[in-house]
Short mmCIF file of C-alpha atoms in Angstrom, two decimals:
data_model
loop_
_atom_site.label_atom_id
_atom_site.label_comp_id
_atom_site.label_asym_id
_atom_site.label_seq_id
_atom_site.Cartn_x
_atom_site.Cartn_y
_atom_site.Cartn_z
CA MET D 376 32.05 38.19 -1.65
CA GLY D 377 29.02 40.76 -1.54
CA VAL D 378 25.88 39.64 0.08
CA ARG D 379 24.26 38.50 -3.70
CA SER D 380 26.72 36.28 -4.47
CA LEU D 381 26.60 35.12 -1.04
CA SER D 382 23.03 34.69 -1.95
CA ILE D 383 23.87 32.79 -5.05
CA VAL D 384 26.57 30.10 -3.66
CA ALA D 385 23.52 29.53 -1.12
CA LEU D 386 21.16 28.68 -3.54
CA VAL D 387 23.53 26.78 -5.46
CA GLY D 388 24.70 25.04 -2.64
CA LEU D 389 20.79 24.24 -2.00
CA LEU D 390 19.90 23.26 -5.52
CA ALA D 391 23.05 20.73 -5.55
CA ALA D 392 22.41 19.49 -1.96
CA LEU D 393 18.44 18.76 -3.11
CA VAL D 394 19.61 17.22 -6.39
CA TYR D 395 22.03 14.88 -4.58
CA ASP D 396 19.83 13.82 -2.08
CA ARG D 397 17.20 13.07 -4.90
CA TYR D 398 19.43 11.10 -6.92
CA PRO D 399 19.06 7.32 -6.62
CA SER D 400 15.13 8.35 -7.23
CA LEU D 401 15.60 10.42 -10.05
CA ALA D 402 17.86 7.78 -11.18
CA LEU D 403 14.85 5.39 -11.40
CA VAL D 404 12.79 7.43 -13.44
CA TYR D 405 15.74 6.32 -16.44
CA VAL D 406 16.91 2.87 -15.24
CA ASN D 407 13.33 1.57 -14.90
CA HIS D 408 11.81 3.32 -17.77
CA PRO D 409 9.48 0.71 -19.90
CA SER D 410 11.41 0.18 -22.50
CA ARG D 411 14.20 -0.32 -20.41
CA LEU D 412 12.92 -2.88 -17.35
CA VAL D 413 14.02 -5.91 -17.28
CA LYS D 414 11.37 -8.57 -16.80
CA ILE D 415 11.97 -11.09 -13.92
CA ASN D 416 9.63 -13.85 -12.98
CA THR D 417 10.78 -16.32 -10.36
CA PHE D 418 7.71 -17.96 -9.98
CA GLN D 419 6.85 -21.75 -10.38
CA SER D 420 4.07 -21.19 -11.55
CA TYR D 421 0.98 -17.71 -10.71
CA GLU D 422 -2.49 -17.05 -12.50
CA ILE D 423 -4.56 -13.96 -11.89
CA LYS D 424 -7.57 -14.37 -9.81
CA PHE D 425 -11.27 -13.14 -9.92
CA ALA D 426 -10.32 -11.14 -12.56
CA ASP D 427 -14.32 -10.39 -13.04
CA LYS D 428 -15.43 -9.71 -9.29
CA ILE D 429 -12.84 -7.76 -7.39
CA ARG D 430 -10.33 -4.53 -8.35
CA SER D 431 -7.73 -2.25 -6.73
CA CYS D 432 -7.34 -5.29 -4.15
CA GLU D 433 -4.37 -2.47 -2.36
CA ASP D 434 -3.86 -4.58 0.88
CA VAL D 435 -4.06 -8.28 2.01
CA LEU D 436 -3.50 -9.73 4.93
CA MET D 437 -2.78 -13.71 5.75
CA ILE D 438 -3.98 -15.39 8.42
CA LYS D 439 -1.18 -18.37 8.45
CA GLU D 440 -2.63 -20.02 10.77
CA GLN D 441 -6.16 -20.67 9.12
CA GLY D 442 -4.63 -20.38 5.13
CA LEU D 443 -7.23 -17.64 4.82
CA ALA D 444 -6.15 -14.20 3.34
CA VAL D 445 -8.64 -10.82 4.25
CA LEU D 446 -8.74 -8.53 1.04
CA ALA D 447 -9.17 -5.07 1.22
CA CYS D 448 -11.23 -3.61 -2.38
CA ASP D 449 -12.30 -0.91 -3.38
CA PRO D 450 -13.05 0.03 -7.04
CA GLY D 451 -14.09 3.82 -5.87
CA ARG D 452 -10.25 4.46 -5.52
CA GLU D 453 -10.84 5.34 -9.40
CA ARG D 454 -12.65 8.38 -8.58
CA TRP D 455 -11.29 9.21 -4.65
CA ASN D 456 -7.91 8.43 -4.10
CA THR D 457 -6.70 10.86 -1.25
CA VAL D 458 -3.04 9.53 -1.72
CA MET D 459 -2.89 10.52 -5.72
CA GLY D 460 -4.95 13.37 -5.85
CA VAL D 461 -7.61 11.83 -7.15
CA PHE D 462 -11.53 13.89 -6.39
CA LEU D 463 -13.52 12.99 -9.20
CA ASP D 464 -17.15 14.25 -9.00
CA GLY D 465 -20.45 11.67 -9.46
CA PRO D 466 -21.22 8.47 -7.45
CA VAL D 467 -18.17 7.03 -5.64
CA ALA D 468 -18.01 3.06 -4.92
CA ASN D 469 -17.68 1.75 -1.21
CA ALA D 470 -15.01 -0.94 -0.45
CA ASP D 471 -15.45 -4.04 0.41
CA LEU D 472 -13.82 -6.83 2.62
CA TYR D 473 -13.24 -10.21 1.40
CA ILE D 474 -11.80 -13.38 2.27
CA TYR D 475 -9.97 -15.88 0.33
CA ASP D 476 -9.41 -19.48 1.33
CA TYR D 477 -6.15 -19.75 -0.26
CA LYS D 478 -5.41 -23.16 0.84
CA LYS D 479 -8.23 -24.55 -1.71
CA THR D 480 -6.08 -24.69 -4.73
CA ASN D 481 -8.58 -26.91 -6.55
CA ALA D 482 -11.84 -25.36 -5.78
CA PRO D 483 -13.77 -23.18 -7.82
CA ASP D 484 -13.52 -19.32 -7.45
CA SER D 485 -17.18 -19.22 -6.15
CA GLU D 486 -15.98 -21.43 -3.00
CA SER D 487 -12.50 -19.64 -2.25
CA LEU D 488 -13.85 -16.16 -2.58
CA LYS D 489 -16.73 -14.94 -0.12
CA GLN D 490 -17.11 -11.18 0.75
CA LEU D 491 -17.73 -9.75 3.94
CA THR D 492 -20.31 -8.63 5.84
CA LEU D 493 -19.61 -5.59 7.75
CA ALA D 494 -22.53 -5.81 10.60
CA ASN D 495 -22.97 -2.59 13.00
CA PHE D 496 -20.56 -0.53 10.46
CA ALA D 497 -22.96 2.84 9.90
CA GLY D 498 -19.87 4.29 7.73
CA LYS D 499 -19.87 1.53 5.15
CA THR D 500 -21.21 3.91 3.16
CA ASP D 501 -18.08 6.42 3.20
CA PHE D 502 -15.95 3.56 3.13
CA HIS D 503 -12.44 3.75 1.09
CA THR D 504 -9.60 1.27 2.49
CA LEU D 505 -5.80 0.91 2.35
CA GLY D 506 -3.97 -0.46 4.84
CA LEU D 507 -5.31 -3.43 7.06
CA ALA D 508 -3.43 -4.54 10.79
CA PHE D 509 -4.86 -8.02 12.65
CA ASP D 510 -4.56 -8.85 16.31
CA ASP D 511 -4.97 -12.87 16.26
CA ALA D 512 -5.44 -13.54 19.69
CA SER D 513 -8.16 -10.95 19.55
CA SER D 514 -9.54 -11.66 16.26
CA THR D 515 -9.41 -7.69 15.93
CA LEU D 516 -9.57 -6.38 12.56
CA LEU D 517 -8.38 -1.84 11.41
CA ALA D 518 -8.42 -0.85 8.76
CA VAL D 519 -7.75 2.36 7.32
CA ASN D 520 -10.65 4.56 5.93
CA HIS D 521 -9.92 7.37 3.91
CA ALA D 522 -13.37 8.72 4.54
CA LYS D 523 -14.94 11.77 2.58
CA ASN D 524 -15.38 12.93 6.04
CA GLY D 525 -12.02 12.70 7.37
CA SER D 526 -9.75 9.94 7.24
CA ARG D 527 -9.98 7.09 10.33
CA ILE D 528 -8.87 4.04 11.51
CA GLU D 529 -12.07 1.54 11.53
CA LYS D 530 -12.09 -1.19 14.46
CA PHE D 531 -14.09 -4.49 13.41
CA HIS D 532 -14.07 -8.02 15.42
CA LEU D 533 -13.51 -10.36 12.89
CA ASP D 534 -15.55 -14.16 12.30
CA VAL D 535 -14.48 -15.96 9.43
CA ASP D 536 -16.67 -18.66 10.17
CA LYS D 537 -19.65 -16.67 9.39
CA LEU D 538 -18.35 -14.30 7.60
CA THR D 539 -18.74 -11.17 9.30
CA ALA D 540 -16.69 -8.20 10.11
CA THR D 541 -18.56 -6.58 13.34
CA HIS D 542 -17.85 -2.62 13.42
CA LEU D 543 -16.42 -2.35 17.23
CA ALA D 544 -15.31 1.34 16.93
CA THR D 545 -13.73 4.78 14.43
CA ILE D 546 -11.01 5.63 16.23
CA GLN D 547 -9.35 9.12 15.77
CA HIS D 548 -6.88 11.87 16.55
CA PRO D 549 -5.20 14.69 14.98
CA LEU D 550 -1.83 12.54 14.69
CA ILE D 551 -4.36 10.20 12.62
CA ARG D 552 -3.95 12.32 10.18
CA SER D 553 -2.91 10.58 6.28
CA PRO D 554 -3.13 6.91 7.76
CA ASN D 555 -1.38 4.87 5.03
CA ALA D 556 -0.50 1.37 6.86
CA MET D 557 -0.33 -0.24 10.35
CA ILE D 558 1.32 -3.36 12.54
CA MET D 559 -0.69 -4.80 15.33
CA VAL D 560 1.04 -5.03 18.58
CA ASP D 561 -2.55 -6.39 20.70
CA GLN D 562 -6.06 -5.32 19.93
CA ASP D 563 -5.42 -1.82 21.53
CA THR D 564 -1.67 -0.93 20.33
CA PHE D 565 -0.65 -0.62 16.75
CA TYR D 566 1.84 1.58 15.42
CA LEU D 567 0.45 3.38 12.21
CA THR D 568 2.21 5.52 9.20
CA ASN D 569 1.44 8.91 7.71
CA ASP D 570 2.57 9.42 4.49
CA HIS D 571 2.13 13.03 4.16
CA LYS D 572 1.71 15.76 6.41
CA PHE D 573 0.17 17.99 4.10
CA LEU D 574 -3.14 16.74 2.51
CA ALA D 575 -3.84 16.24 -1.21
CA ARG D 576 -7.81 16.78 0.27
CA ASP D 577 -6.77 20.43 1.20
CA SER D 578 -4.18 21.05 -1.35
CA ILE D 579 -2.96 19.06 -4.11
CA PRO D 580 0.51 21.52 -5.09
CA LEU D 581 1.78 21.07 -1.29
CA ALA D 582 1.08 17.59 -1.07
CA ARG D 583 2.54 17.51 -4.80
CA LEU D 584 5.74 19.47 -3.34
CA GLU D 585 6.20 17.19 -0.10
CA THR D 586 6.15 14.23 -2.49
CA PHE D 587 8.29 14.88 -5.10
CA THR D 588 11.11 16.75 -2.88
CA ALA D 589 10.94 13.81 -0.44
CA ALA D 590 10.56 15.83 2.26
CA PRO D 591 10.48 13.76 5.56
CA LEU D 592 7.08 15.01 7.10
CA GLY D 593 5.36 11.58 6.76
CA ASN D 594 5.97 9.63 10.21
CA VAL D 595 5.05 6.59 12.44
CA VAL D 596 3.04 7.54 15.35
CA LEU D 597 1.81 4.74 17.87
CA VAL D 598 -1.82 4.38 18.78
CA LYS D 599 -3.11 3.29 22.33
CA THR D 600 -7.01 2.97 23.03
CA HIS D 601 -7.36 1.06 25.95
CA GLY D 602 -10.33 1.79 27.79
CA GLY D 603 -11.99 3.65 25.12
CA GLU D 604 -9.01 6.63 24.96
CA VAL D 605 -7.29 7.14 22.39
CA GLN D 606 -3.64 8.69 22.61
CA ALA D 607 -0.83 9.10 20.15
CA THR D 608 2.84 9.31 19.84
CA LYS D 609 4.80 10.69 17.17
CA LEU D 610 7.67 8.71 17.06
CA ALA D 611 9.64 9.20 13.70
CA SER D 612 9.47 11.56 10.53
CA VAL D 613 9.95 9.24 7.51
CA PRO D 614 9.68 11.02 3.46
CA PHE D 615 6.13 8.99 2.52
CA ALA D 616 5.69 6.54 4.93
CA ASN D 617 4.14 3.61 3.62
CA GLY D 618 4.53 0.26 4.66
CA ILE D 619 5.27 -0.58 8.28
CA GLU D 620 6.24 -4.39 9.75
CA LEU D 621 7.67 -5.68 12.61
CA ILE D 622 10.63 -8.16 12.11
CA GLY D 623 10.73 -10.61 15.89
CA ASP D 624 9.94 -8.69 18.86
CA SER D 625 12.22 -5.38 18.65
CA THR D 626 12.66 -4.23 14.94
CA LEU D 627 9.97 -2.43 13.32
CA VAL D 628 10.95 -1.27 9.65
CA VAL D 629 9.13 1.63 7.34
CA ALA D 630 8.99 1.91 3.70
CA SER D 631 9.71 5.08 2.33
CA THR D 632 8.10 5.78 -1.21
CA THR D 633 9.62 8.90 -2.05
CA ASP D 634 13.32 8.24 -0.87
CA PRO D 635 13.12 4.34 -2.00
CA GLY D 636 14.55 2.32 0.35
CA LEU D 637 13.61 0.69 3.77
CA PHE D 638 14.06 2.63 7.11
CA PHE D 639 14.80 0.05 10.50
CA TYR D 640 14.48 0.79 13.68
CA ARG D 641 15.07 -1.12 17.18
CA ILE D 642 11.97 -0.69 19.38
CA ASN D 643 13.03 0.79 22.86
CA PRO D 644 11.03 -0.90 26.16
CA ASP D 645 8.50 2.00 26.60
CA GLY D 646 7.46 1.60 22.57
CA SER D 647 9.22 4.52 21.32
CA LEU D 648 11.84 3.71 18.41
CA THR D 649 15.68 3.94 17.55
CA PHE D 650 16.79 4.32 14.16
CA THR D 651 19.33 1.96 13.16
CA SER D 652 19.47 1.64 8.87
CA LYS D 653 18.47 2.22 5.85
CA THR D 654 18.61 -0.32 3.03
CA ARG D 655 17.70 1.44 -0.36
CA VAL D 656 15.75 -0.39 -2.83
CA PRO D 657 15.65 0.09 -6.68
CA PHE D 658 11.74 1.18 -6.74
CA LEU D 659 9.54 2.86 -4.92
CA PRO D 660 8.54 0.77 -1.95
CA ASP D 661 4.62 0.62 -0.84
CA ASN D 662 3.24 -2.32 1.67
CA LEU D 663 5.36 -4.89 3.44
CA SER D 664 4.60 -8.00 5.08
CA VAL D 665 6.14 -10.48 6.86
CA ASP D 666 7.01 -14.27 6.71
CA GLY D 667 9.21 -15.87 9.44
CA LYS D 668 12.51 -13.38 9.00
CA THR D 669 11.78 -12.41 5.20
CA LEU D 670 10.25 -9.27 4.60
CA MET D 671 8.13 -8.80 1.46
CA VAL D 672 8.35 -5.47 -0.28
CA ALA D 673 5.77 -4.73 -3.23
CA GLY D 674 6.18 -1.04 -5.15
CA HIS D 675 6.55 0.31 -8.36
CA PRO D 676 9.11 0.95 -10.68
CA TYR D 677 7.88 3.96 -12.74
CA PHE D 678 6.04 6.84 -11.22
CA PRO D 679 4.86 8.31 -14.80
CA THR D 680 2.66 4.71 -15.54
CA LEU D 681 1.24 4.94 -12.44
CA ALA D 682 0.25 8.18 -12.85
CA ARG D 683 -1.53 8.08 -15.93
CA PHE D 684 -2.82 4.54 -15.17
CA THR D 685 -4.14 6.25 -12.13
CA LYS D 686 -5.97 9.10 -13.94
CA SER D 687 -7.55 6.62 -16.32
CA ARG D 688 -9.03 3.93 -14.52
CA HIS D 689 -12.56 5.88 -14.00
CA ILE D 690 -12.61 5.83 -17.85
CA CYS D 691 -11.55 2.61 -18.70
CA ASN D 692 -13.08 0.59 -16.37
CA ASP D 693 -16.52 2.57 -16.54
CA GLU D 694 -18.31 1.68 -20.35
CA ALA D 695 -20.20 4.92 -20.02
CA GLU D 696 -17.13 7.40 -19.06
CA PHE D 697 -14.92 5.14 -22.28
CA SER D 698 -17.87 5.52 -24.69
CA LYS D 699 -17.07 9.76 -24.08
CA ALA D 700 -13.67 9.21 -24.10
CA ASP D 701 -11.34 10.53 -27.30
CA ALA D 702 -9.94 8.22 -29.52
CA ALA D 703 -6.06 8.57 -27.39
CA MET D 704 -7.75 7.78 -24.26
CA LYS D 705 -9.92 4.30 -25.86
CA GLU D 706 -6.59 3.45 -27.60
CA TYR D 707 -4.14 4.07 -24.22
CA CYS D 708 -7.06 1.83 -22.31
CA GLN D 709 -7.21 -1.04 -24.98
CA ASP D 710 -3.57 -1.68 -24.83
CA LYS D 711 -2.62 -4.43 -22.98
CA SER D 712 1.08 -2.75 -22.35
CA ALA D 713 0.54 0.35 -21.16
CA GLN D 714 0.07 -0.91 -17.84
CA ALA D 715 1.57 0.23 -14.62
CA GLY D 716 4.67 -1.77 -13.90
CA SER D 717 4.81 -4.55 -10.57
CA TRP D 718 7.75 -4.94 -8.52
CA VAL D 719 8.24 -7.54 -6.04
CA ALA D 720 11.52 -8.82 -3.77
CA GLU D 721 12.42 -9.74 -0.29
CA TRP D 722 14.64 -9.01 1.71
CA ASP D 723 16.82 -11.11 5.14
CA ALA D 724 19.56 -9.75 6.72
CA GLU D 725 21.36 -12.89 5.48
CA HIS D 726 21.08 -12.38 1.79
CA GLY D 727 19.72 -8.74 1.43
CA LEU D 728 17.03 -7.72 -1.46
CA ARG D 729 16.52 -10.00 -4.02
CA THR D 730 13.58 -9.65 -6.98
CA LEU D 731 10.83 -12.17 -7.79
CA TYR D 732 8.81 -10.26 -10.14
CA THR D 733 8.75 -7.40 -12.24
CA ASP D 734 6.17 -7.17 -14.88
CA THR D 735 3.24 -5.60 -16.38
CA GLU D 736 1.11 -8.73 -16.61
CA TYR D 737 -0.28 -7.93 -13.35
CA PRO D 738 -0.18 -4.23 -12.75
CA SER D 739 0.51 -1.37 -10.14
CA SER D 740 1.75 -4.07 -7.35
CA ALA D 741 0.96 -2.50 -3.81
CA MET D 742 1.24 -5.25 -1.32
CA ALA D 743 2.86 -8.82 -1.58
CA THR D 744 1.96 -11.64 0.83
CA HIS D 745 3.86 -14.99 1.34
CA ASP D 746 3.08 -18.19 3.47
CA SER D 747 5.82 -20.61 3.28
CA LYS D 748 4.08 -23.51 4.76
CA ARG D 749 1.74 -23.48 2.12
CA LYS D 750 3.90 -22.02 -0.40
CA THR D 751 1.77 -19.79 -1.87
CA GLY D 752 1.92 -16.44 -2.78
CA ILE D 753 -0.60 -13.53 -3.11
CA ILE D 754 0.35 -10.04 -5.04
CA GLY D 755 -2.37 -7.53 -4.33
CA GLY D 756 -2.43 -4.40 -7.03
CA LEU D 757 -3.52 -0.69 -6.27
CA TYR D 758 -5.54 -0.66 -9.45
CA ALA D 759 -5.42 -4.21 -10.70
CA LYS D 760 -8.37 -6.07 -11.91
CA GLY D 761 -8.07 -9.35 -9.27
CA ILE D 762 -4.72 -10.60 -7.23
CA LEU D 763 -2.41 -12.67 -8.56
CA VAL D 764 -1.51 -15.61 -6.71
CA TRP D 765 1.60 -17.69 -7.30
CA ARG D 766 2.95 -21.25 -5.68
CA ASP D 767 6.21 -22.06 -5.19
#
């Protein structure tokens, strides 16, 4: 066989391997098309709250002992999104943090939702949130900040009684490259996911190539900040590493958005990770949370509608931009069925994965969290108005 023939065989083999590896996510483009997506709603009751007050609340963090939830809401994501590659000219709104008292089931919205004051935070005019993490023992709150000046982690002391998050430090390190989600071990130690190696803010084509090939270039990093010194260690490689959670003391779970599934790791005594298993999910998972031994998984059923939804929000949610839009865009903005779908599921070792919600009424689900004691769940949407609150 000649060199040319060998090259053709090698190329065909490479393409076949790529298609085979990408089949699960490619199949979702057909199976989860909006015309075929089966809508499911297992909630006893639910409502979309605060739609006129907050939007783009990508992460929701429950402090279950107090019946409170911290919301990270960034309306500026419509014009500045370092993950999806949206970088528009003009002013960009900054993110805010809120406290939602979900145990007050009958309280008016003005009492149950309060904005946090960001104290001593010089960077609050360049604050663009993704994931949150919380250490209850020290009331330490971490927030991913995809600032225009570079991505970093902001560290706060949270005082829920005074409705204040006092800034303590900005955490930066070469291995904190594209931070997405975090889980804290203690006030000075946390695991972090980097979703990409190639940043959209540097090269949109390379970032998209990494996304669509599901190259395992995202990673999990262990960060330690004892004594003010930042130490970071790369532990695992995951395609589009997104949500991260702890189940018990010895299991770490990472959601891969482009190789759609849950990657399970055993935490070793030295903090390193050993891969143990992978569970595929029938959608593109985003953030994770845990309720006892149950893992809550939120994500996106169909990427094309999410991409269009992402690119249109700065027009649909802005009167000035909407007035300048063409007729097709105006029709799209006003079409309530033209929404990015949501998918929420729960997983446990005994029963596997169970879908709780798939619909477009509340779009672009990025986080679902649940308090089984108070029988309350909350969904936050990447580009949704308000939050969805359900009761069991």
